[in-house]
Coordinates of C-alpha atoms and ligand atoms in Angstrom, one line a residue:
X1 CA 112.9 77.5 142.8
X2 CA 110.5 80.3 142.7
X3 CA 109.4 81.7 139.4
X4 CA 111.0 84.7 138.3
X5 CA 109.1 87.8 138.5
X6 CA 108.7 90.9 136.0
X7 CA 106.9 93.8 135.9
X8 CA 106.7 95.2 131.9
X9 CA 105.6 98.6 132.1
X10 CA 104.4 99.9 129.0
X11 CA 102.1 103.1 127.6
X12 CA 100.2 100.5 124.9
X13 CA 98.8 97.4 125.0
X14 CA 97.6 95.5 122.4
X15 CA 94.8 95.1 121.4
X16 CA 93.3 97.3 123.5
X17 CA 95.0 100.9 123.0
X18 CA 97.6 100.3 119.9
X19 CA 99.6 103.4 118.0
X20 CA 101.9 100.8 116.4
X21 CA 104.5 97.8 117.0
X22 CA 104.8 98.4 120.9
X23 CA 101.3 97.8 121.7
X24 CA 102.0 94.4 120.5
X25 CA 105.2 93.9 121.9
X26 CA 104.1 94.5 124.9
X27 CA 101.7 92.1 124.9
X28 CA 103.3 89.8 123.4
X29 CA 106.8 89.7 124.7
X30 CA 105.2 89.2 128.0
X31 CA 103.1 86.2 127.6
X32 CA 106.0 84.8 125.8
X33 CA 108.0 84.6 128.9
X34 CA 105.1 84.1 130.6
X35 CA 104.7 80.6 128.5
X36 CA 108.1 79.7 129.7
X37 CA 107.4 80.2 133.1
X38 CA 108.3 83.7 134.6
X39 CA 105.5 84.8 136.7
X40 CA 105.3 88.3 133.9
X41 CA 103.0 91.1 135.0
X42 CA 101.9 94.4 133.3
X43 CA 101.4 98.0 134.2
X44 CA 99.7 99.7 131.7
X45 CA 97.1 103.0 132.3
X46 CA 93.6 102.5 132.7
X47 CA 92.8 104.1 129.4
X48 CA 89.1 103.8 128.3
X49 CA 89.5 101.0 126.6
X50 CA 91.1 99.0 129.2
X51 CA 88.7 100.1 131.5
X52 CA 85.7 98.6 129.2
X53 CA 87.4 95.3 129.1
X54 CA 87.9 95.0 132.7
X55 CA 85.2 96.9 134.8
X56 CA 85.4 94.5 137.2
X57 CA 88.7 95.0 137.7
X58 CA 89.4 94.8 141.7
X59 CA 91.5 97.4 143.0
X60 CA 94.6 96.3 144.6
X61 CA 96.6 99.2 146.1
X62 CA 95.8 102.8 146.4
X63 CA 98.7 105.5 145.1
X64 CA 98.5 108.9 147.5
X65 CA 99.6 112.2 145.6
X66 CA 103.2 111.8 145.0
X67 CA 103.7 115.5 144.5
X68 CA 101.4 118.5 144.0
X69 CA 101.1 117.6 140.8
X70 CA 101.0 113.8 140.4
X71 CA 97.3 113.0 141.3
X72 CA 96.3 109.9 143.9
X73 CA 95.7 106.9 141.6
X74 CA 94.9 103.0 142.3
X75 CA 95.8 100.2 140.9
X76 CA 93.4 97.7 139.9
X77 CA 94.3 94.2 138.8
X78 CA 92.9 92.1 136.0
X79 CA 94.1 88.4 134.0
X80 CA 94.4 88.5 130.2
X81 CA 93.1 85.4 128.6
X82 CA 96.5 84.0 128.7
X83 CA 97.0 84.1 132.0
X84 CA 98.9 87.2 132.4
X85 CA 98.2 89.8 135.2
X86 CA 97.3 93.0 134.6
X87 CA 97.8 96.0 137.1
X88 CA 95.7 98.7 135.5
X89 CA 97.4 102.3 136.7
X90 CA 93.9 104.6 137.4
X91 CA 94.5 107.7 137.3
X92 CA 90.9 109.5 135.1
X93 CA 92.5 112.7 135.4
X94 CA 95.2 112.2 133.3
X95 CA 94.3 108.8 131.4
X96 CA 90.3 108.5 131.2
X97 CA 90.1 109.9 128.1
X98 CA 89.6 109.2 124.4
X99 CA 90.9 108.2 121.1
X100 CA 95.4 107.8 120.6
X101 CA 96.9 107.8 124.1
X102 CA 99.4 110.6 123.5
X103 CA 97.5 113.1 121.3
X104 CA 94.6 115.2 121.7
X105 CA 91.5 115.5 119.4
X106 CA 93.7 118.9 117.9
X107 CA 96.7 116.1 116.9
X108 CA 98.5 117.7 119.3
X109 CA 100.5 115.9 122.1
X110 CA 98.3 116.1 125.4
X111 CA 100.1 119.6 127.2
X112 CA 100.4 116.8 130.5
X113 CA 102.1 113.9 128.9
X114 CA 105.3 115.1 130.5
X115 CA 102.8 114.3 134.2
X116 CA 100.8 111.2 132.5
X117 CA 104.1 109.4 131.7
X118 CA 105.8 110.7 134.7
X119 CA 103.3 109.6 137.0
X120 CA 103.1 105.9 135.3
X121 CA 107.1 105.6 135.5
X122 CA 106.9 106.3 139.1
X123 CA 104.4 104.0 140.1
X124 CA 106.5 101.3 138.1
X125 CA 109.2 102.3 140.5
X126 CA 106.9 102.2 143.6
X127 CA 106.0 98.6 142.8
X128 CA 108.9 97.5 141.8
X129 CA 110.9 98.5 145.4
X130 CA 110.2 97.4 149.1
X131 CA 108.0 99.9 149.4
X132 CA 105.4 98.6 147.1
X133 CA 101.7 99.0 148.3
X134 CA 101.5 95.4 146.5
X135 CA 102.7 92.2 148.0
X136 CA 104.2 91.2 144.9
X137 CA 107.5 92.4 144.2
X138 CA 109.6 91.9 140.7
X139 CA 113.0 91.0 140.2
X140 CA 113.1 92.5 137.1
X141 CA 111.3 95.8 136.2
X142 CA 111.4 96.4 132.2
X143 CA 110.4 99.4 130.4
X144 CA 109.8 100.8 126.8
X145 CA 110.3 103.5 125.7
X146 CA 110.0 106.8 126.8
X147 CA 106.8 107.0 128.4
X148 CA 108.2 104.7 131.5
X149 CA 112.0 105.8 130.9
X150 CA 111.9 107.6 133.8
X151 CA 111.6 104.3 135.6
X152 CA 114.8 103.2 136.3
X153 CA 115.9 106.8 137.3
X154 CA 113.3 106.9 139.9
X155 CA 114.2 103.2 141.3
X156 CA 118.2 104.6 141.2
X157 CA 117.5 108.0 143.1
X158 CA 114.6 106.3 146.3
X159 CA 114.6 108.8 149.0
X160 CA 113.1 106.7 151.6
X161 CA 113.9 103.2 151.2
X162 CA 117.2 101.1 151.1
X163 CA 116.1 97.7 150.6
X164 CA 116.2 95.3 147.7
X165 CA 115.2 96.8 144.3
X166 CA 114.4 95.1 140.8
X167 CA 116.8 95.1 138.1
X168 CA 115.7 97.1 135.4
X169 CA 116.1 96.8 131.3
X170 CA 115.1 99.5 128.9
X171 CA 114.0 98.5 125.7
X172 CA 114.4 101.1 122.8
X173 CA 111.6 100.8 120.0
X174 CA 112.1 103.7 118.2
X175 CA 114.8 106.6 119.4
X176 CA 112.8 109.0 117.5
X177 CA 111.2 110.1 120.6
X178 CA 112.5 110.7 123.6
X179 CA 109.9 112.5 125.9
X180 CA 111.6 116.0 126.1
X181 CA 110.3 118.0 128.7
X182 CA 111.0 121.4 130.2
X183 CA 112.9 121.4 133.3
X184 CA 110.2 122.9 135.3
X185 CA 108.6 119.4 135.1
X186 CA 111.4 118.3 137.7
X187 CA 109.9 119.4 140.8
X188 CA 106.5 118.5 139.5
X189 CA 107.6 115.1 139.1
X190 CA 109.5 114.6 142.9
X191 CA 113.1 114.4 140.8
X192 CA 115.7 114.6 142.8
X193 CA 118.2 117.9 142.1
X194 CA 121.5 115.2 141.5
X195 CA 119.7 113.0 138.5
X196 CA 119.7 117.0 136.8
X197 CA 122.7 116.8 134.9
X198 CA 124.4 115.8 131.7
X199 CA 125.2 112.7 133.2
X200 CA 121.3 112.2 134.3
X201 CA 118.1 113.3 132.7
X202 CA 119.4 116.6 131.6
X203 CA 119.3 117.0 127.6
X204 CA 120.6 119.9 126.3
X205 CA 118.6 122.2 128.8
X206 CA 115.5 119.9 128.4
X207 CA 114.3 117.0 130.8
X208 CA 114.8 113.9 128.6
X209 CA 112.9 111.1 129.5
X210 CA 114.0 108.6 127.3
X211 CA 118.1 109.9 128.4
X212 CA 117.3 109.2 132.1
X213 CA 116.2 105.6 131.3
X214 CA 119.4 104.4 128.8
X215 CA 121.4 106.2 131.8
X216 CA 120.3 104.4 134.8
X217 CA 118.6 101.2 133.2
X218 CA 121.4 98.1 134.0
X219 CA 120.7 96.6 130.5
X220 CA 119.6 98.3 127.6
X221 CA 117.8 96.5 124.4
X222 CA 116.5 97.3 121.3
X223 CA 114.2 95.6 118.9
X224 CA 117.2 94.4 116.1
X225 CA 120.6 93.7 116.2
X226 CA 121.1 96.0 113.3
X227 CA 119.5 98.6 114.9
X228 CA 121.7 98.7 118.2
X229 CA 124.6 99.0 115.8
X230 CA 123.1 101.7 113.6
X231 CA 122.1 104.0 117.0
X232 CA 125.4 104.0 118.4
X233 CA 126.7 105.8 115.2
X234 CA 126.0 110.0 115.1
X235 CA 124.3 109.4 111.8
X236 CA 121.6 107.4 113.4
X237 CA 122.0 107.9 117.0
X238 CA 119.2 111.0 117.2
X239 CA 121.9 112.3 119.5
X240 CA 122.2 109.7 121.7
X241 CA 124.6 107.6 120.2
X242 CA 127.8 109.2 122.8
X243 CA 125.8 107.8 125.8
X244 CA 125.0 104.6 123.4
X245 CA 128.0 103.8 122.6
X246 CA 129.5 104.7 126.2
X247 CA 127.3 101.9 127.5
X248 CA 127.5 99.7 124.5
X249 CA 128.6 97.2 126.9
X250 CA 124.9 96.5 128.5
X251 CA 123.4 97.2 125.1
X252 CA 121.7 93.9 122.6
X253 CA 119.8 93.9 119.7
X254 CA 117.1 91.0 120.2
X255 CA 114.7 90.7 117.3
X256 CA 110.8 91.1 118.0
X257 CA 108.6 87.7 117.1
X258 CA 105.4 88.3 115.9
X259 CA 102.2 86.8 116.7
X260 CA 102.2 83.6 114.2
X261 CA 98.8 82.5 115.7
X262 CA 97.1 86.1 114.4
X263 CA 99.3 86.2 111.6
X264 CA 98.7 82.6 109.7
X265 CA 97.2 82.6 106.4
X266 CA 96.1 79.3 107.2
X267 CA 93.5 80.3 109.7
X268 CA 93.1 84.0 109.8
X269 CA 89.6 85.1 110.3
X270 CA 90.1 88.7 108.8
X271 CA 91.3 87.2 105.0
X272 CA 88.7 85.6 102.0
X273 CA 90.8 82.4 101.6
X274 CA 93.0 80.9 103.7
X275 CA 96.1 79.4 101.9
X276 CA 100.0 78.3 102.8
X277 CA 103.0 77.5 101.1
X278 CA 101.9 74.3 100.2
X279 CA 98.8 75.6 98.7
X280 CA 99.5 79.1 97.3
X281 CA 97.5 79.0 94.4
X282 CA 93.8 80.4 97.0
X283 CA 96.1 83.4 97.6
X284 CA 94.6 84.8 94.0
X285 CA 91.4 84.8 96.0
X286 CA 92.5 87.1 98.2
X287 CA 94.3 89.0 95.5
X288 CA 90.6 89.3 93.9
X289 CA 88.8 90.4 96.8
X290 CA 91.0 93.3 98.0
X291 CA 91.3 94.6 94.5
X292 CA 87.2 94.6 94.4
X293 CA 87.3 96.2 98.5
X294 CA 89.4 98.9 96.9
X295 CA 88.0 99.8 93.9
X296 CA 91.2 98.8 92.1
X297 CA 90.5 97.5 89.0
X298 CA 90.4 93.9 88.2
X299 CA 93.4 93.6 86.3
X300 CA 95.6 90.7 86.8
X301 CA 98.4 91.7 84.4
X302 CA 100.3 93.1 87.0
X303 CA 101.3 92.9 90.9
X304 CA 99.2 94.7 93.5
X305 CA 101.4 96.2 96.1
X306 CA 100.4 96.7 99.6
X307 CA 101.3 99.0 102.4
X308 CA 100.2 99.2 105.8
X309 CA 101.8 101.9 107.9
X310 CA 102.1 104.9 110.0
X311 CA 102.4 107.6 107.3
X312 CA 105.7 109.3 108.2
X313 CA 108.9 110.5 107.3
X314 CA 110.6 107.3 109.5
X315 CA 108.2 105.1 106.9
X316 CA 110.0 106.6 103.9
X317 CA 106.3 107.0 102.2
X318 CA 107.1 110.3 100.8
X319 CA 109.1 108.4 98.3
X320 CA 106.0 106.6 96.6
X321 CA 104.5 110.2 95.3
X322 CA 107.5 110.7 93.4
X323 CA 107.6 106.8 92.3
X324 CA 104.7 106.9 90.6
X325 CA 104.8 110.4 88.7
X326 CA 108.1 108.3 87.4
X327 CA 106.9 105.1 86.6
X328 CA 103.5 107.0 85.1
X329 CA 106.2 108.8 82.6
X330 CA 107.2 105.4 81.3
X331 CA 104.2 103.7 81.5
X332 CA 100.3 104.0 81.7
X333 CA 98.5 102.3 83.3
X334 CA 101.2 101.9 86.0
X335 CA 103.0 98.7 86.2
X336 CA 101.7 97.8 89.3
X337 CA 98.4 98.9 91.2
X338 CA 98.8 99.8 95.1
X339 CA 96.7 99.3 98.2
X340 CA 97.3 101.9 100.8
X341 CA 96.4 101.6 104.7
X342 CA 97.8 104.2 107.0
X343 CA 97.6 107.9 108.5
X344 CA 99.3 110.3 109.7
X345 CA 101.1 113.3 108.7
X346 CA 98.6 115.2 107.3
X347 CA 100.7 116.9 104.1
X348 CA 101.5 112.8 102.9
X349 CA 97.4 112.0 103.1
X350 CA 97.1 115.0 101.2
X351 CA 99.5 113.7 98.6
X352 CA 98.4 110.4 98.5
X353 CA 94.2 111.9 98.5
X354 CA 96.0 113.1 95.0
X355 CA 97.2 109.7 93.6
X356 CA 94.3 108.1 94.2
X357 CA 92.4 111.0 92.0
X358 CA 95.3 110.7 89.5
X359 CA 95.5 107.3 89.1
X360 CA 92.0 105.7 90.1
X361 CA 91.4 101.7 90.1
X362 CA 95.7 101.6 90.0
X363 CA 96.3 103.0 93.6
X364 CA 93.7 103.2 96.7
X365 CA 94.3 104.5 99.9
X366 CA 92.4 104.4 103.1
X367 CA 92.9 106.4 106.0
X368 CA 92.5 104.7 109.1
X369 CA 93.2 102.2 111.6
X370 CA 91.9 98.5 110.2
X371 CA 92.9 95.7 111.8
X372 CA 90.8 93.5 109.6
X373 CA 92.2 95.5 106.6
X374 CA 95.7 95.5 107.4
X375 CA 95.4 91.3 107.4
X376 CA 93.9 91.4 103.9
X377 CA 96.1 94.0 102.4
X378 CA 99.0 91.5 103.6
X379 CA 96.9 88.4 102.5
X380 CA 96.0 89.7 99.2
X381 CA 98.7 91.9 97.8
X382 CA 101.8 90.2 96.0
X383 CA 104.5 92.6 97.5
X384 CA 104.7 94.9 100.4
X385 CA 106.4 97.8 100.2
X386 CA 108.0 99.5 103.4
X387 CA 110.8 102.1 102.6
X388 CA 111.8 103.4 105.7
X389 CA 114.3 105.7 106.5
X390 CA 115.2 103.9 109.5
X391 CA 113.0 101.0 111.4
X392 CA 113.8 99.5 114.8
X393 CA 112.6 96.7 113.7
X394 CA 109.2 96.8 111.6
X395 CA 106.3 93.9 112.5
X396 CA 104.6 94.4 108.6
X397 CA 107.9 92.9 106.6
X398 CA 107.6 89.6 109.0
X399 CA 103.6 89.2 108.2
X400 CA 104.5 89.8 105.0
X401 CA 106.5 87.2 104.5
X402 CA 104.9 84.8 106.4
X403 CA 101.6 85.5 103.7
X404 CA 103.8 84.7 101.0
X405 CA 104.2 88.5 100.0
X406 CA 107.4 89.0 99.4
X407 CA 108.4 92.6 100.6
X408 CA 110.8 95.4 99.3
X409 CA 112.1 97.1 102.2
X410 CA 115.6 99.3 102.7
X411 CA 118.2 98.3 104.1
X412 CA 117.9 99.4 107.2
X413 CA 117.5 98.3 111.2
X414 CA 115.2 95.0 111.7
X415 CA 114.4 95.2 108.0
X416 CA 117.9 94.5 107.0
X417 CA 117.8 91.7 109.5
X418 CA 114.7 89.6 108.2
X419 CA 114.7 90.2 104.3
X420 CA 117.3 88.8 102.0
X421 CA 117.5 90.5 98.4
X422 CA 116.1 88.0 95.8
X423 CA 119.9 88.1 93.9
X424 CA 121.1 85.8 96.7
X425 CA 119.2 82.8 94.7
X426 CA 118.0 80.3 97.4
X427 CA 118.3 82.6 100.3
X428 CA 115.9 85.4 99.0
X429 CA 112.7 86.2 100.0
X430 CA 112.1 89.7 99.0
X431 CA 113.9 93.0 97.3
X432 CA 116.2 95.4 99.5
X433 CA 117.7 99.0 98.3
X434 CA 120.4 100.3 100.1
X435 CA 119.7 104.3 99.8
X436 CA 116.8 106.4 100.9
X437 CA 116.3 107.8 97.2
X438 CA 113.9 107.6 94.9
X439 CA 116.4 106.4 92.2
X440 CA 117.4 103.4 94.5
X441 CA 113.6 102.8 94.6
X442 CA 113.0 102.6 91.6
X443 CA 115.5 100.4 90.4
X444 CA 114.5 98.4 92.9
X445 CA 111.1 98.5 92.1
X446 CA 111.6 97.7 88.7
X447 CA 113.4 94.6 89.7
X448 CA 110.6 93.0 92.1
X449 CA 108.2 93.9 89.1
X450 CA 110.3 92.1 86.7
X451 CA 110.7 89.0 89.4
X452 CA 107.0 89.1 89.6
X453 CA 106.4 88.4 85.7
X454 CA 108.6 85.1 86.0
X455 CA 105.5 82.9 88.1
X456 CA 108.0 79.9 88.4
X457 CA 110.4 81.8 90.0
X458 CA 107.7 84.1 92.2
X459 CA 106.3 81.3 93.6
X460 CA 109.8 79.5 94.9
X461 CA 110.2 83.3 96.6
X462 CA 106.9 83.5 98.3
X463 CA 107.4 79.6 99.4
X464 CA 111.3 80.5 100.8
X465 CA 109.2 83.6 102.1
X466 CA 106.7 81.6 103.8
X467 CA 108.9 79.3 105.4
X468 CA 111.2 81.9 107.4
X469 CA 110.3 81.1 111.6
X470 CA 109.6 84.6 113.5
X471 CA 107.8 83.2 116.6
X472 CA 108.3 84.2 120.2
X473 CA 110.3 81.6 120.9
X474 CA 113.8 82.7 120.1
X475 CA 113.6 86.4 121.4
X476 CA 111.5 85.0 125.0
X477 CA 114.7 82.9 125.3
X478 CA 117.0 85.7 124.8
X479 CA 115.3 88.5 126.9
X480 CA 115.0 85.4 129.6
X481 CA 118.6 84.5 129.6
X482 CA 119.6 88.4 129.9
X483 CA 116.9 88.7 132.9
X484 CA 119.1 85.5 134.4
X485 CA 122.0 87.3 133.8
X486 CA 121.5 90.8 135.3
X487 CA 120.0 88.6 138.4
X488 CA 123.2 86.6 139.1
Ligands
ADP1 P1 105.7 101.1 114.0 O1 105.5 100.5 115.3 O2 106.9 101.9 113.7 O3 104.5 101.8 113.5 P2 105.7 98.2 113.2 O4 105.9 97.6 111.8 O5 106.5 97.7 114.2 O6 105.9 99.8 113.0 O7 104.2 98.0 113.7 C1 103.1 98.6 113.1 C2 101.9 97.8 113.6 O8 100.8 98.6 113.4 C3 101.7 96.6 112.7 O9 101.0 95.6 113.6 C4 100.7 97.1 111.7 O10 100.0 96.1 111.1 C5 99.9 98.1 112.5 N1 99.4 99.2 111.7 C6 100.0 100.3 111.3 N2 99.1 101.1 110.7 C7 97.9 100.5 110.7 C8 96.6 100.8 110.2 N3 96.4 102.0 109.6 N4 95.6 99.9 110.4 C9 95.9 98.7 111.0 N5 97.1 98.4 111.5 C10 98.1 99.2 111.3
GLC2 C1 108.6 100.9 117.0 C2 109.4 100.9 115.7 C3 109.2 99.6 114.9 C4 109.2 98.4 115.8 C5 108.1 98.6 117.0 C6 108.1 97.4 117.9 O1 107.4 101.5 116.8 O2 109.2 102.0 114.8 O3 110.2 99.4 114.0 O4 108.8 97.2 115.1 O5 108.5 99.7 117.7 O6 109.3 97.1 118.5

């Protein structure tokens, strides 16, 4: 039997042009499946990045102007070192250029995304239909997001062409965004005038690109089973959660893996001392060194908490200001120190600029993107906290636990999934609040700190921790069988 072919289309690819969790995704969930045999391919823009990697890159098929405002592009092909082809979507007008692939220098989203994404969902349609310019042709097209949503709309609504078609599955990382356009962008994307209305692409006046893929996709996915039951409720469904729940029916939660060859504390190149659960005791080297790369001081009295994250309003990081004026009322020096990696919204790097003044060698923060960094904070700090307001599913809990750092997360989407509160004895592996408050935070809080000071008892947490399996294996299986499943 021939291999079973799909065509992931995504807007990131780790670890060449990363934002957050669905760069790696999509380059993991791919070679996953790829592992197990489906012949996986990805379509991904020839960013700068990608284009350095691969300037050999032969091209394979050559995209004419789709519209008057969708440029001629080609499509070159390239092999990541697991095997795993690339076609590399060249288009320099809209994707040869620097830095985050959505935002200008300003911080502002790029005025053409609306054409950028537009033009890469319709070339994942083109290849993935009889008309293809390639001589490969999926059985499956899956997108993410909505910077390819419009991909299954497009593959629905062909003008020209009434032969066999992929399958397609949209997988939902984060509902937050959902590529709103104005409807002017219609035309200049070649929609057709029946996928404009309020059972198409048509959001509230706006051209919703994220709507048109959870409306025409034949499955929909999201990255926790939590999650797909929190979005089809109208306090978490961003206003989706009527067409959610409508096709509830095609809709899983399938949990992301992470990368447990990057992530092991037993061989990471990134970290001072590689350790595991077996052998805890080098973690304290770590500890030691990321206190002395932070200027924290050296002060092992009390638990260094990391964080690694996107600094916004999803994160729940605005919480930790108002933590720590608390906790500095009750206390000084804090009862814990903190080691901050993240940006973002500008006003919460302002704040935290300001703890670090008011509490130097307790709290450290550095703004940027640190791969290298982000592995040590995890390796070195003795919780991780992650507060979110909501979270699809969240990749920094999983390392966290899988470095023996037991995190404290909310209750909420794929954290509620993969933490279990320490009170449930030999199940726990980290501390989980229920509310979005600073109260429930701090109670919380209080509790891991408390948990920390007992070692005997830290240590059987951090081993439990440690031992949790969040490989590819599991999820490759489940996306596989629903792949089967939409094929029979
Ligand atoms: P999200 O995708 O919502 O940002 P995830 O937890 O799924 O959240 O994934 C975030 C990913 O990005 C993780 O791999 C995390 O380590 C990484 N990351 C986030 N911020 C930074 C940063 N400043 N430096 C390095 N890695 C980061
Ligand atoms: C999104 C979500 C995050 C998830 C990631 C990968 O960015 O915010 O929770 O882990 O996608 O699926």
């Amino acid at each position: 039997m021939p291999a079973m072919k799909v065509l992931f289309a995504t807007s990131e690819l780790a670890p060449w042009v990363k934002t957050g969790g669905l760069a790696d995704v999509a380059a993991a969930l791919p070679d996953a499946v790829h592992a197990k045999g489906i012949d996986a391919r990805i379509l991904v823009p020839s960013y700068p990045a990608l284009k350095a990697a691969f300037p050999n890159a032969p091209m394979v098929a050559a995209i004419p102007p789709l519209t008057g405002h969708l440029y001629g592009a080609a499509v070159r092909e390239a092999r990541t070192t697991s095997g795993v082809t690339l076609y590399l979507l060249e288009c320099d007008a809209f994707f040869d250029r620097p830095g985050n692939p959505y935002l200008g220098p300003d911080g502002h989203d790029w005025p053409d995304n609306g054409l950028r994404f537009g033009l890469l969902s319709r070339v994942a349609a083109l290849l993935s239909d009889d008309y293809s310019p390639l001589d490969w042709r999926p059985d499956i097209l899956h997108c993410s997001d909505w910077q390819t949503g419009l991909g299954p709309v497009f593959l629905r609504h062909r003008p020209y062409s009434v032969g066999k078609v992929a399958r397609t599955v949209i997988t939902i990382h984060n509902l937050a965004f959902q590529g709103l356009f104005g409807r002017d962008l219609k035309p200049a994307l070649g929609l057709p005038a029946h996928a404009w209305s309020m059972h198409g692409v048509e959001y509230h006046g706006y051209l919703s690109f994220l709507k048109g893929g959870l409306q025409y996709a034949d499955a929909i996915t999201t990255v926790s089973p939590t999650y797909a039951r929190e979005i089809q409720t109208e306090a978490e469904g961003m206003g989706m959660d009527a067409l959610l729940r409508e096709r509830a029916g095609v809709l899983t939660g399938i949990l992301n893996g992470i990368d447990m060859e990057a992530w092991n504390p037993a061989t990471d190149g990134h970290i001072a001392a590689h350790f595991d659960a077996k052998q805890l005791t080098s973690k304290a080297t770590n500890t030691r060194a990321l206190r002395e790369e932070m200027g924290l001081a050296a002060d092992t009295t009390r638990p260094l908490i990391g964080i690694v994250s996107r600094l916004t309003h999803q994160k729940g990081l605005d919480l930790v200001p108002s933590l720590l004026y608390w906790l500095a009322t009750e206390a000084y020096p804090l009862p814990a120190q903190f080691a901050v990696l993240g940006s973002g919204d500008k006003g919460l790097e302002a704040a935290y600029r300001e703890l670090e003044a008011r509490f130097p060698g307790q709290f450290a923060v550095r703004f940027r993107f640190d791969e290298g960094l982000a592995h040590r904070i995890e390796a070195g700090s003795d919780m991780f906290l992650m507060p979110s307001r909501f979270e699809p599913c969240g990749l920094n809990q999983m390392y966290s636990l899988r470095y023996g750092t037991p995190p404290i997360v909310r209750a909420t989407g794929g954290l509620a999934d993969t933490v279990v509160d320490a009170s449930h004895g030999k199940h726990g592996t980290g501390f989980v609040f229920q509310h979005a408050t600073v109260e429930a935070l701090h109670e919380t809080f209080h509790r891991a700190i408390a948990a920390w000071h007992d070692h005997k008892g830290f240590a059987a947490l951090q081993r439990r921790a440690m031992s949790a399996d969040f490989s590819w294996d599991a999820p490759a299986n489940a996306y596989i069988d629903l792949y089967r499943r939409l094929l029979s």
